[in-house]
Short mmCIF file of C-alpha atoms in Angstrom, two decimals:
data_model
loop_
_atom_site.label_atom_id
_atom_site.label_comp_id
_atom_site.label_asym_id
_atom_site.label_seq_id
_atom_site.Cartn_x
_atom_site.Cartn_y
_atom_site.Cartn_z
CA UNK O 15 -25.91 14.15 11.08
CA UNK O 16 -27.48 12.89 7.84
CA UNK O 17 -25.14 10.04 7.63
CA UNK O 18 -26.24 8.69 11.09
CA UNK O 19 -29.93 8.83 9.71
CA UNK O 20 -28.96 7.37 6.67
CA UNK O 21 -27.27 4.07 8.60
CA UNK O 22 -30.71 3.67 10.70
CA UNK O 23 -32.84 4.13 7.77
CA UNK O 24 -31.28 2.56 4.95
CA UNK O 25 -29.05 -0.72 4.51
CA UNK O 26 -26.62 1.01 1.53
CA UNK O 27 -24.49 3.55 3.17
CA UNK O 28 -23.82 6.88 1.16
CA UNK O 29 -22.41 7.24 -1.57
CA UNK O 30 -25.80 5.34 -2.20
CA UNK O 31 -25.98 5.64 -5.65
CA UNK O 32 -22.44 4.37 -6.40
CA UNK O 33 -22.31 1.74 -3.60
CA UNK O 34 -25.72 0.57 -5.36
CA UNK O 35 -24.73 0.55 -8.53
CA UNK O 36 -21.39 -0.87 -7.66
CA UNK O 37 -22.90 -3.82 -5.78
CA UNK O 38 -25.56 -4.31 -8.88
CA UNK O 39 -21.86 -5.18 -11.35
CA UNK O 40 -21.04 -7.17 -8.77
CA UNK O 41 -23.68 -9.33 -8.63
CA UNK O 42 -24.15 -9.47 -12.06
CA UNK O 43 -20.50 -10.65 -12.40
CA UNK O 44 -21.16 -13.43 -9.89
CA UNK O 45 -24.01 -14.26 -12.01
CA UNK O 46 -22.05 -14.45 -15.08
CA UNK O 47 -19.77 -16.44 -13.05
CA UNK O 48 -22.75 -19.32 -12.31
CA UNK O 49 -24.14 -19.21 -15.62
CA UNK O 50 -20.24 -19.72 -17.56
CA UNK O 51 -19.39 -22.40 -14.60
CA UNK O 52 -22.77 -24.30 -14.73
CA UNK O 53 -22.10 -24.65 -18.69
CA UNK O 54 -25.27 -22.08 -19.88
CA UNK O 55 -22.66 -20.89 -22.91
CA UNK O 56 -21.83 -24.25 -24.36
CA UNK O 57 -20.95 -22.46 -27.74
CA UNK O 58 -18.83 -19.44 -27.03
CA UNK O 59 -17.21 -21.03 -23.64
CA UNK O 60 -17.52 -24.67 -23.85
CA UNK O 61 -16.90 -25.34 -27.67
CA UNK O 62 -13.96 -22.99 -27.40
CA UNK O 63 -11.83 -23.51 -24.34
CA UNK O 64 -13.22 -26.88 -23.19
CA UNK O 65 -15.55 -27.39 -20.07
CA UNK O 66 -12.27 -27.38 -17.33
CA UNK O 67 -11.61 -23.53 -18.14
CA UNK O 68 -15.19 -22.67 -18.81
CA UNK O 69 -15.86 -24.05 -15.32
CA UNK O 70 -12.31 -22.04 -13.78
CA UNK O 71 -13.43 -18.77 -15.71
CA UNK O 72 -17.02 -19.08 -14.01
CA UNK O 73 -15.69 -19.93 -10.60
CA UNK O 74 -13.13 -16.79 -10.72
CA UNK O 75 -16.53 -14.52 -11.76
CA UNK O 76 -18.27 -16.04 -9.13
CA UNK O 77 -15.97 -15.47 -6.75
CA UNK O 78 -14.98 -12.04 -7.09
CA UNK O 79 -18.39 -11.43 -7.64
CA UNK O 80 -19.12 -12.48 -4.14
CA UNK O 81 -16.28 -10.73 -1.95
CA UNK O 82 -16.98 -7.96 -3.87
CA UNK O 83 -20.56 -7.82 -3.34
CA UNK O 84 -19.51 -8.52 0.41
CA UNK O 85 -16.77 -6.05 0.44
CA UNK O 86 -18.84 -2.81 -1.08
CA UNK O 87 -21.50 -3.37 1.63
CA UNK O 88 -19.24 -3.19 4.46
CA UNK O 89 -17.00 -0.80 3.26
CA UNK O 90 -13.83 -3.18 3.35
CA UNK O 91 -11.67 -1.14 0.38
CA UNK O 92 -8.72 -3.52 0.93
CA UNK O 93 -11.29 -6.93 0.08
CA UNK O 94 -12.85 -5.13 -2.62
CA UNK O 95 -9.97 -4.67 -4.42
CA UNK O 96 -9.10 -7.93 -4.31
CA UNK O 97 -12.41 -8.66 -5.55
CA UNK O 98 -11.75 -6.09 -8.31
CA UNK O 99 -8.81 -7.71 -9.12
CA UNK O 100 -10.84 -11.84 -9.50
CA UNK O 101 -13.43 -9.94 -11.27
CA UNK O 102 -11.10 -8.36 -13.30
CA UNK O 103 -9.40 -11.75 -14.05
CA UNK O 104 -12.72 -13.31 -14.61
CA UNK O 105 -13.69 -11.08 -17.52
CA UNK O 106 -9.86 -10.70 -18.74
CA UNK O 107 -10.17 -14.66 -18.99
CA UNK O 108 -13.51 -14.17 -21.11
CA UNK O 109 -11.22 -12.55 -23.43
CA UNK O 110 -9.68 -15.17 -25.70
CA UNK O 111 -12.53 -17.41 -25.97
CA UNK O 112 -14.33 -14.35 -27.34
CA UNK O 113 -12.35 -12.94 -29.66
CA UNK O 114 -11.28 -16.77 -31.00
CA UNK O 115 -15.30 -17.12 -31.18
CA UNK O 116 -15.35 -13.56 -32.86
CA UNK O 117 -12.61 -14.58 -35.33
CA UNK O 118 -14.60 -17.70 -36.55
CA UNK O 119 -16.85 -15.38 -38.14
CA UNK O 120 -19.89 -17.07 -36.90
CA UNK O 121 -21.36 -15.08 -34.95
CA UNK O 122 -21.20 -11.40 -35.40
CA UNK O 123 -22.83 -10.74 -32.08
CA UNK O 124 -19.82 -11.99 -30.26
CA UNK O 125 -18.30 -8.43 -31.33
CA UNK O 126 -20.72 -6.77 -28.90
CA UNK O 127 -19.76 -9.28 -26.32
CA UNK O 128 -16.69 -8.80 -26.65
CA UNK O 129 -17.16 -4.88 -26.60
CA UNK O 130 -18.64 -5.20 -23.42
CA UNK O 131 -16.29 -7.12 -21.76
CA UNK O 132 -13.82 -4.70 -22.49
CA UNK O 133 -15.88 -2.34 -21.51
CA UNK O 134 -16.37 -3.94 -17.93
CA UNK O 135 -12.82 -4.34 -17.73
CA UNK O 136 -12.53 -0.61 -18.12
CA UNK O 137 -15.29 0.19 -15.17
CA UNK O 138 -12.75 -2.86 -12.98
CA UNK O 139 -9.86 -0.62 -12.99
CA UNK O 140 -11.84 2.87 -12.75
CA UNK O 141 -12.92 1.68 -9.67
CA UNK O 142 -9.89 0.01 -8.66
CA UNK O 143 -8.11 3.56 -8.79
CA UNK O 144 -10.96 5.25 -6.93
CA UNK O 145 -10.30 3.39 -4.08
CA UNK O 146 -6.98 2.87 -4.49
CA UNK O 147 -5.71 4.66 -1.55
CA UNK O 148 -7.57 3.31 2.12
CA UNK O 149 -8.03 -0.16 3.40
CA UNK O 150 -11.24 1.01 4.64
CA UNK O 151 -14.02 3.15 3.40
CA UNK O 152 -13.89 6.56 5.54
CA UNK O 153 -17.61 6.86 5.42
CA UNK O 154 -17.89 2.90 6.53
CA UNK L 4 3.13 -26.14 -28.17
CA UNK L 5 0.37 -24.62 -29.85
CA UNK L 6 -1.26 -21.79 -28.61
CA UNK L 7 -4.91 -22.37 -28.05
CA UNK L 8 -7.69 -19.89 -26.66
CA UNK L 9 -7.66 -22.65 -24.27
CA UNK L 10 -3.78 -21.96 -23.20
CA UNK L 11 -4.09 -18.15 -22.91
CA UNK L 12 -6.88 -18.25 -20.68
CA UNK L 13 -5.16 -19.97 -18.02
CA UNK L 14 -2.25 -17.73 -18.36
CA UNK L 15 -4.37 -14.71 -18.15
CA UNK L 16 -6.23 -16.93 -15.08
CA UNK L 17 -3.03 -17.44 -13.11
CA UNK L 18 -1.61 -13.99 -13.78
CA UNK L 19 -4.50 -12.32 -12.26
CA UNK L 20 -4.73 -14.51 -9.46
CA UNK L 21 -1.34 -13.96 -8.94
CA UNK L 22 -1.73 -10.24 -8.91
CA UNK L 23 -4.65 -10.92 -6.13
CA UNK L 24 -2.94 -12.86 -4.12
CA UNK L 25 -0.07 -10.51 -2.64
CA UNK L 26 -2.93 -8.21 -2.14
CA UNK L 27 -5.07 -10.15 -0.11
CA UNK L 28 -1.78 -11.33 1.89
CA UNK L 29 -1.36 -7.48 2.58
CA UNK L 30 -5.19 -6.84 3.18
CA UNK L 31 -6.08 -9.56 5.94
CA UNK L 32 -2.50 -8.42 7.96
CA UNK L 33 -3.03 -5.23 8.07
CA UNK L 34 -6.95 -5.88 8.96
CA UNK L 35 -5.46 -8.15 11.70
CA UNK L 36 -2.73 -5.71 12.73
CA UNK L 37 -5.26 -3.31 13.56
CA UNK L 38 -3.58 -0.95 10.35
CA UNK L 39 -6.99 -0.84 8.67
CA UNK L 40 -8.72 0.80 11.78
CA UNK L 41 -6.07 2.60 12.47
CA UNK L 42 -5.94 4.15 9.12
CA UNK L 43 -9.98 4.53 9.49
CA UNK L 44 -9.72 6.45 12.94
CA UNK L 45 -7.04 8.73 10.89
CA UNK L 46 -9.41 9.44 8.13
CA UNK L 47 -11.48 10.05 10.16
CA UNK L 48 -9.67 12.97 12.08
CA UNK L 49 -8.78 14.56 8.43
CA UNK L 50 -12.42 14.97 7.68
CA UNK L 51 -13.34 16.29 11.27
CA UNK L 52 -10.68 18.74 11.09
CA UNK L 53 -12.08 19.94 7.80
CA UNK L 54 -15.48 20.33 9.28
CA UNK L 55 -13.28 22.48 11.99
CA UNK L 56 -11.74 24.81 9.82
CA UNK L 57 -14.79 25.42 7.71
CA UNK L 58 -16.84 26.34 10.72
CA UNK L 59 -13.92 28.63 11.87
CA UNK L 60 -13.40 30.99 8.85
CA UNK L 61 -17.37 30.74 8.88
CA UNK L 62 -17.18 32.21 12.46
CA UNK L 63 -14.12 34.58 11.72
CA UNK L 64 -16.14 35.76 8.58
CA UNK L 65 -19.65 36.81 10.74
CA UNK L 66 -17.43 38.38 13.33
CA UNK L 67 -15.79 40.38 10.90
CA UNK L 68 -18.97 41.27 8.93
CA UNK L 69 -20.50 42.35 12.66
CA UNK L 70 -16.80 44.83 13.45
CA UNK L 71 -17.58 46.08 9.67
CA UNK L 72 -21.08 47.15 10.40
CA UNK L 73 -19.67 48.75 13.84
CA UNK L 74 -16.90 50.91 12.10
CA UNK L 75 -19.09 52.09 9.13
CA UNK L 76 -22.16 53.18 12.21
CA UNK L 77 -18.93 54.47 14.29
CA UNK L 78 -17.97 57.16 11.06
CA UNK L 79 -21.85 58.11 10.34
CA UNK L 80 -21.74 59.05 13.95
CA UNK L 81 -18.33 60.64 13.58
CA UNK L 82 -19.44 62.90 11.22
CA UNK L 83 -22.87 63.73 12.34
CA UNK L 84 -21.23 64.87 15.20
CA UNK L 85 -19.23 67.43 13.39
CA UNK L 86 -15.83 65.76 12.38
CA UNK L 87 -15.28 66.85 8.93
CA UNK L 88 -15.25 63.70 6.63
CA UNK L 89 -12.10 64.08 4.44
CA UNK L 90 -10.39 63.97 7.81
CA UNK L 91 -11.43 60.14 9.37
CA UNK L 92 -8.83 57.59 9.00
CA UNK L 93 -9.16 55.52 5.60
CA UNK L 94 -11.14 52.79 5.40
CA UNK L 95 -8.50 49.66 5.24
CA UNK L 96 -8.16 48.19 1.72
CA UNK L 97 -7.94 44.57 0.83
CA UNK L 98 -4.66 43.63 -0.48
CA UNK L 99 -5.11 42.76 -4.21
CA UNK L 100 -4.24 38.28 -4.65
CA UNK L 101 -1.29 38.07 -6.02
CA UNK L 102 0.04 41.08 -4.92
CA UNK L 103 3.68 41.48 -3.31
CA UNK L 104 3.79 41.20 0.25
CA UNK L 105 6.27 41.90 2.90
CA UNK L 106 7.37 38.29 2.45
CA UNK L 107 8.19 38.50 -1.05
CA UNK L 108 10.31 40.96 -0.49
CA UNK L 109 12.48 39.53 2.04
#
């Protein structure tokens, strides 16, 4: 059974590649999370939305970031989808202070931040379908 | 009231953490009802059963190859043994897919 193998071997069960990669967004949402909620984006966040919801938009990142990085590791489908849906949140409440940012005409980059948020949000619900159907991962 | 980016992102904030909540309500009962393992052990079973079936026609498929081989030796013997050819029972046909059955015309 190469699945048994797999579990002894290796700490990411199979699908591998997409458990990997999926735990890689993850993280990188939570890290997102820190940087917004420790103040790193002081123009885009702070200047536009004020340090209160800079600090909630960060925690919700974090957050999901965490259960979800949790949740894809264990296999729990029901918490990661709940973590889907506080990441999902996180980068929905990116939204406003990036396109407000965007509409000052500052910045042009913002655009591409804002492309990629929407972009992430888009990846959120593609997975959020996928496993849309079990609490638990079969293979878990 | 006037409608800052401010505003919106707490509205989008509580809405989604309103959408979370009911699900993670739903997700730790059923994980504590035993549902979730349940669900597992059932999923489980679908994919074993697969397996099953697979490795059946597999089986059904060799054994009929092997009864194939048997007939074909069993009319090269027929006929070297002086039974004239034209004469030996057809060899069955494979009904065409698609093709009307006894069923379909019931």
């Amino acid at each position: 059974m190469r699945h048994d193998i797999a579990a002894r071997v290796r700490w990411i069960r199979e699908p591998r590649a997409i458990n990997a990669a999926q735990f890689l967004a993850y993280i990188m949402a939570g890290c997102a999370g820190l940087l917004a909620a420790a103040g790193g984006v002081p123009t885009l966040l702070t200047g536009t939305i004020g340090p209160v919801m800079s600090v909630a938009v960060g925690s919700v990142l974090g957050l999901g970031g965490a259960v979800g990085a949790l949740a894809v590791l264990t296999g729990h489908w029901w918490a990661e989808r709940v973590a889907l849906l506080i990441v999902g949140t996180g980068w929905v409440m990116l939204l406003p202070a990036s396109l407000y940012y965007a509409s000052l005409g500052k910045s042009s980059a913002v655009w591409l931040i804002v492309a990629l948020v929407i972009t992430a949000i888009a990846d959120i619900f593609k997975r959020y379908r996928r496993i849309d159907w079990a609490y638990l991962d079969p293979t878990k | 009231m006037n409608v800052t980016p401010e505003l919106i992102t707490a509205i989008l904030g509580v809405g989604g953490l309103g959408v979370a909540l009911p699900k993670i309500i739903d997700g730790l009962r059923a994980w504590r009802s035993g549902r979730a393992d349940e669900e597992k052990v059932n999923n489980q079973s679908l994919i074993k059963r697969l397996i099953e079936a697979e490795g059946r026609a597999e089986r059904e498929a060799v054994f009929r190859r092997a009864i194939e081989e048997y007939a074909a030796a069993l009319r090269v013997l027929l006929v070297q043994l002086g039974h004239p050819a034209d004469k030996l029972p057809p060899w069955p046909v494979r009904k065409v897919e698609g093709a009307p059955t006894r069923h379909d015309r019931l």
